[in-house]
Each structure stands twice: as structure tokens, then as C-alpha cells.
Amino acid sequence: MIRSIPKGGTLLAAFCLATAAPASAADPITRDELFGITAPAAAPDTAPPADAAPKSREDLFAEPATKAVRVSGFLEGLGAYTYADPTHWSRAVGRLQLTAQGDLGGGVRWKASGRIDADPIYLNSGFYPAAVKRDQRFDAFWRENYLDFSSGDWDFRVGAQQIVWGEVVGLYFADVVSARDMREFLLPSFDVMRIPQWAARAEYTAGDAHLEFIYIPVPAFDIIGKPGSEFYPVPLPSPIPSDVADLFDDPQRPARTLANGNFGMRANTVLAGWDMSAFYYRSFSTSPTFYRVAGGDALQPFRFEPRYDRIWQAGGTVSQDLGPAVLRGEAVYTHGHNFALSNLQSTEDTVQRQTLDYIVSLEWALPLDTRVNVQGFQRIYSGGSSDGIAIVNDGFGASVFVSTKLTPTLEPQILWIRNFRDGGEIIRPRLNWNAARNLMVSVGVDIFSGSTDTFFGRYGNRDRVYTEARLDF
């Protein structure tokens, strides 16, 4: 899946170069000695008190023990005008997110956060159906809300949390755990799109090796909006007739039982300079498949019911610092996913296909704060061809992202993603202005092209111009 490019300084991975000093007899020979956790014995008259030195990695890196609550968040406003026919105002959303963090003592830390969104466009617009206006005029979201604690080399996190396994820039491949708010497609930033999962996570670290285990008793799923919204997953006429909107039911979520929980594990290590990981994840797909079911009468012989398939996924990631560039790669195999067919006369409404998605990425940090990222990706179907699938997303594709600094406060950037098999693409030029400390103001354009059965082309009449302001505090 494609994911949105984050904003500001988090857009590309930083390139870090370190120079090593010649070895000497005084150099640390273990990780603990390196960080001063276990120091060579000192003379009795100069030794510090026993409680003055950190006794573990947790002690070393922990913030000063305090029960004071730290509050942060952001305030964001976005206005968008869809200039493709039919023209209309499509977004005027304001967002406020607040996050509080603290320490309960005894090595237990907590985080609580929430966000509210309000959009006056959907209060009285004559363009959108009533169901869309009710769905998008106001939202209250829980964000990350969890407890952290440790025991030896084990770290635990329990509660609503972001679990991010992908590493490439701007695209969703190995990031299989995250659910997303898709009502603005892939256009918002990561922290706006991603939906935390209510999970229990255990992580074990030993040297360069790291193991992660997760269990999600009540999974979160993608928010897809209502028929007639800007980026509903099925390409529909705009504005949508009421009899067409009535053909689509609300998503049917699986029952909340122990058997329907998601679980998985991930292992990573560093070998000869290569940072590698592998994972297995058993879950319900976060995005629904539209199944065709019987309608109520002759005028409505069928309806579409979005359901979530039970799937398993296995994959891995790899990265390497090549000096002038950083190489990254991800691959994911998915088994058990069904895909809706476009032929409504077919006796079958869906077909099951296994998929292999992979991506290779190179990114450079150049003079004048110029950053360049080039990626090639592909989806391969097995168990049958992609012929007849309603929205195809196979074949080879590529993306290019470039940003630079015209001045210390002006940063133009452009993202281009194209699938060469079907011709669908998106182009996103944008200009960021660092208006003040922690305040970013941006203007940009989102341009879609391709046929209506392609991943990007289905939104060919959603081209828009927008302005955005975000204050982090």
C-alpha cells in the first residue's frame, strides 16, 4: 500500500556519519563499559557513591524520575478546494491533539493522548449526502494511551500504541500492523493517518539482536468513510445519487473474541553492516473487501458489504548505509486476501489471490539541504491473474521525492508516484514555509491521473489545491 509523505523534518531518514578513533587499551570492550554502566574499580577514596552511577540501560537513558506531567500536541488547519469538475470546497478541517506523559515511579511510565477534528464544510454543504456530512463534520479520536515498564532485558508496552514495522520513505509495505484513516486517501501526514492498535507488546534486546512480540485482542481497522465521500474506496459518481449510495453497507467487523485477535512477531539484527528484520503477522486485513450480497427486491438485486478477510503475512526489511546514499528494501507476502471483481454478472463476487509486494529504495542527502529519494516497487499476484479484479494495483511502479531549501524558511518539494503497468499516478508539488518556531505553513496541489480501475486513477476527479498550517507545542 502507498502511504503519505510526512511533513517537515521527519520526511526523509537522516544520514549519520561517525568517525572512529584508534583503539587503545582504555577503550570499552563491552556495551555496558561503553556507556559507563560497569566501570573499572576505582580507588576507595575516589569511588563515587554506589547509587551515583546508572545500574542498567533503563537507568542510563530514562528521563529524570519525576511525577510531573509533560503536555505537548499540535494545532492544525487544512483548507482544500477540488478544482476538477464538479468544483467544490472539499475540506476545511481543524485539528487539535493533546498528549500528556508522566512517570508513576518504579520504572512505570504512561502516555495519554487524544484528538478532535471539526470541519464546517460538512455542516451544511449541499454537495455531500447526509451520511457523509454526519461522518466527517466532527470526530473525537483516542490516540496513544499506554503504560511502559521493563524487567531486565525485556521492555513492555500495554495499551493503544503505534506499531510501525516499515522503514521505506513514503510507502506502506512492511508496515502491516497499522490501521489508517483513509477518508483523505494517502494525503495526510503519518501522525494524522495512523490509528493506534490496542495491543500488548513485549521486546527483548541482547546486543544487536532484538525480538518483538505483539498481541492485539481488539483490532482497529481502516476508516473508509461513507459512499459519496471524497476518497471512498470504490470509484463512484460525484455527487453520488442516493440510490447508488444505498447499495453500500457499513463495514462488518469481526466478532470481538479471543480467536479473532491479531498476533505476530518480529526479529531484527545487524550483520556485517546490514540492518535486517523478519516478521510474521496473523490478523484481519485492515482494509475491507467488498462482497456482493443479495438485495431486498427486484429494483435492488444486490448490495455490497465490506468485510475484513482473515490473512497471514510474512516479510522482512533490510537497510545499509552506502556512504553517499542509504539503501532500503522491504518485501511482504500476503495469504488469504480476497479481491472484488468488476463484472457484476459473474457468479463469483470475489477471488482469492496471494500477493508479493516488494520495494527497493535509495535516498541521498545533498548540499543545500537537498534530499532525494528514488524507489521502485511491484506487486505480484499468485493463485491466478489480476484479470477482472475491480481495482488492480499490480505491475512495476516508481516514486521520486525531491526537497530543497531556497532559504532557511522556504522548502519546495515534489512527490511523484506512478504505476507503469496501468498508467495511474499522483503528483504532489508543495511549498513549506517555516513561518515561526514550530509553525509550518504550506500550500500544495494533489493531481491524480489514470483510468478509473487503477489505484490512483479512480480519484481522477479529486484533483485539489490546498493550504495547511500546523503549530506544534
Short mmCIF file of N, CA and C in Angstrom, two decimals, residues 114-174:
data_model
loop_
_atom_site.label_atom_id
_atom_site.label_comp_id
_atom_site.label_asym_id
_atom_site.label_seq_id
_atom_site.Cartn_x
_atom_site.Cartn_y
_atom_site.Cartn_z
N GLY A 114 -5.26 12.33 22.85
CA GLY A 114 -6.50 12.31 22.09
C GLY A 114 -6.52 13.47 21.10
N ARG A 115 -7.42 13.37 20.14
CA ARG A 115 -7.50 14.40 19.10
C ARG A 115 -8.96 14.64 18.73
N ILE A 116 -9.28 15.88 18.43
CA ILE A 116 -10.60 16.21 17.90
C ILE A 116 -10.42 16.89 16.54
N ASP A 117 -11.29 16.56 15.61
CA ASP A 117 -11.34 17.17 14.28
C ASP A 117 -12.72 17.77 14.07
N ALA A 118 -12.77 18.96 13.51
CA ALA A 118 -14.05 19.59 13.16
C ALA A 118 -13.92 20.21 11.79
N ASP A 119 -14.96 20.01 10.95
CA ASP A 119 -14.91 20.52 9.58
C ASP A 119 -16.25 21.17 9.24
N PRO A 120 -16.32 22.50 9.18
CA PRO A 120 -17.59 23.18 8.88
C PRO A 120 -18.09 22.94 7.46
N ILE A 121 -17.23 22.47 6.54
CA ILE A 121 -17.68 22.16 5.18
C ILE A 121 -18.83 21.15 5.24
N TYR A 122 -18.75 20.22 6.20
CA TYR A 122 -19.73 19.14 6.26
C TYR A 122 -20.91 19.46 7.18
N LEU A 123 -21.03 20.71 7.61
CA LEU A 123 -22.19 21.08 8.41
C LEU A 123 -23.42 21.32 7.56
N ASN A 124 -23.26 22.07 6.46
CA ASN A 124 -24.43 22.41 5.66
C ASN A 124 -24.16 22.36 4.17
N SER A 125 -23.13 21.62 3.74
CA SER A 125 -22.83 21.53 2.32
C SER A 125 -23.97 20.86 1.56
N GLY A 126 -24.30 21.41 0.41
CA GLY A 126 -25.29 20.77 -0.44
C GLY A 126 -24.69 19.77 -1.40
N PHE A 127 -23.36 19.58 -1.33
CA PHE A 127 -22.68 18.69 -2.28
C PHE A 127 -22.66 17.25 -1.78
N TYR A 128 -22.57 17.04 -0.47
CA TYR A 128 -22.37 15.69 0.07
C TYR A 128 -23.67 15.13 0.65
N PRO A 129 -23.84 13.80 0.56
CA PRO A 129 -25.01 13.17 1.19
C PRO A 129 -25.01 13.36 2.70
N ALA A 130 -26.18 13.19 3.31
CA ALA A 130 -26.32 13.40 4.75
C ALA A 130 -25.42 12.46 5.54
N ALA A 131 -25.26 11.22 5.08
CA ALA A 131 -24.42 10.25 5.82
C ALA A 131 -22.97 10.70 5.84
N VAL A 132 -22.49 11.28 4.74
CA VAL A 132 -21.11 11.77 4.67
C VAL A 132 -20.94 12.95 5.62
N LYS A 133 -21.89 13.86 5.63
CA LYS A 133 -21.79 15.04 6.49
C LYS A 133 -21.78 14.63 7.97
N ARG A 134 -22.61 13.67 8.33
CA ARG A 134 -22.61 13.21 9.72
C ARG A 134 -21.28 12.54 10.08
N ASP A 135 -20.68 11.86 9.13
CA ASP A 135 -19.46 11.11 9.39
C ASP A 135 -18.23 12.00 9.53
N GLN A 136 -18.19 13.13 8.84
CA GLN A 136 -16.96 13.89 8.74
C GLN A 136 -17.01 15.31 9.31
N ARG A 137 -18.15 15.72 9.87
CA ARG A 137 -18.19 17.09 10.39
C ARG A 137 -17.51 17.21 11.75
N PHE A 138 -17.48 16.10 12.51
CA PHE A 138 -16.81 16.12 13.81
C PHE A 138 -16.34 14.72 14.17
N ASP A 139 -15.11 14.63 14.71
CA ASP A 139 -14.56 13.35 15.15
C ASP A 139 -13.79 13.57 16.44
N ALA A 140 -13.86 12.59 17.32
CA ALA A 140 -13.03 12.55 18.52
C ALA A 140 -12.29 11.22 18.49
N PHE A 141 -10.96 11.27 18.51
CA PHE A 141 -10.13 10.08 18.37
C PHE A 141 -9.34 9.82 19.64
N TRP A 142 -9.26 8.57 20.07
CA TRP A 142 -8.22 8.21 21.02
C TRP A 142 -6.94 8.01 20.23
N ARG A 143 -5.85 8.45 20.79
CA ARG A 143 -4.56 8.26 20.13
C ARG A 143 -3.74 7.27 20.97
N GLU A 144 -2.48 7.52 21.21
CA GLU A 144 -1.70 6.58 22.01
C GLU A 144 -2.02 6.75 23.50
N ASN A 145 -2.39 5.66 24.14
CA ASN A 145 -2.71 5.64 25.56
C ASN A 145 -2.18 4.32 26.14
N TYR A 146 -1.03 4.39 26.81
CA TYR A 146 -0.39 3.13 27.22
C TYR A 146 0.45 3.30 28.47
N LEU A 147 0.87 2.15 29.01
CA LEU A 147 1.82 2.06 30.10
C LEU A 147 3.08 1.38 29.60
N ASP A 148 4.24 1.89 30.00
CA ASP A 148 5.56 1.30 29.70
C ASP A 148 6.21 0.82 30.99
N PHE A 149 6.81 -0.36 30.95
CA PHE A 149 7.61 -0.83 32.08
C PHE A 149 8.61 -1.86 31.56
N SER A 150 9.63 -2.14 32.37
CA SER A 150 10.72 -3.01 31.95
C SER A 150 11.06 -4.01 33.05
N SER A 151 11.70 -5.09 32.60
CA SER A 151 12.22 -6.09 33.52
C SER A 151 13.46 -6.70 32.88
N GLY A 152 14.64 -6.32 33.38
CA GLY A 152 15.88 -6.82 32.80
C GLY A 152 16.01 -6.36 31.36
N ASP A 153 16.22 -7.32 30.44
CA ASP A 153 16.35 -7.00 29.02
C ASP A 153 15.01 -6.96 28.29
N TRP A 154 13.92 -7.07 29.04
CA TRP A 154 12.58 -7.05 28.44
C TRP A 154 11.94 -5.68 28.68
N ASP A 155 11.31 -5.15 27.62
CA ASP A 155 10.52 -3.92 27.70
C ASP A 155 9.09 -4.25 27.30
N PHE A 156 8.12 -3.67 28.03
CA PHE A 156 6.72 -3.98 27.79
C PHE A 156 5.94 -2.69 27.58
N ARG A 157 4.96 -2.76 26.70
CA ARG A 157 4.04 -1.65 26.48
C ARG A 157 2.64 -2.24 26.34
N VAL A 158 1.69 -1.71 27.11
CA VAL A 158 0.32 -2.21 27.11
C VAL A 158 -0.62 -1.03 26.92
N GLY A 159 -1.48 -1.11 25.89
CA GLY A 159 -2.43 -0.05 25.62
C GLY A 159 -2.47 0.30 24.15
N ALA A 160 -3.13 1.40 23.82
CA ALA A 160 -3.23 1.85 22.43
C ALA A 160 -1.88 2.44 22.01
N GLN A 161 -1.32 1.92 20.92
CA GLN A 161 0.04 2.30 20.54
C GLN A 161 0.24 2.15 19.04
N GLN A 162 1.21 2.90 18.53
CA GLN A 162 1.63 2.78 17.14
C GLN A 162 2.69 1.67 17.05
N ILE A 163 2.48 0.72 16.14
CA ILE A 163 3.44 -0.36 15.92
C ILE A 163 3.85 -0.28 14.45
N VAL A 164 5.04 0.25 14.21
CA VAL A 164 5.49 0.56 12.85
C VAL A 164 6.65 -0.36 12.50
N TRP A 165 6.43 -1.24 11.52
CA TRP A 165 7.47 -2.18 11.10
C TRP A 165 8.12 -1.78 9.77
N GLY A 166 7.53 -0.87 9.04
CA GLY A 166 8.10 -0.46 7.77
C GLY A 166 9.21 0.57 7.95
N GLU A 167 10.10 0.66 6.93
CA GLU A 167 11.24 1.56 7.02
C GLU A 167 11.42 2.44 5.79
N VAL A 168 10.77 2.12 4.66
CA VAL A 168 10.99 2.92 3.46
C VAL A 168 10.27 4.25 3.59
N VAL A 169 10.63 5.17 2.72
CA VAL A 169 10.10 6.53 2.76
C VAL A 169 8.80 6.61 1.98
N GLY A 170 7.73 7.05 2.66
CA GLY A 170 6.52 7.45 1.98
C GLY A 170 5.61 6.36 1.48
N LEU A 171 5.91 5.07 1.67
CA LEU A 171 5.09 4.00 1.11
C LEU A 171 4.84 2.91 2.14
N TYR A 172 3.62 2.35 2.13
CA TYR A 172 3.26 1.28 3.07
C TYR A 172 3.53 -0.08 2.44
N PHE A 173 4.51 -0.79 2.95
CA PHE A 173 4.77 -2.16 2.53
C PHE A 173 4.87 -3.06 3.76
N ALA A 174 6.00 -3.02 4.46
CA ALA A 174 6.15 -3.84 5.66
C ALA A 174 5.39 -3.28 6.87
#
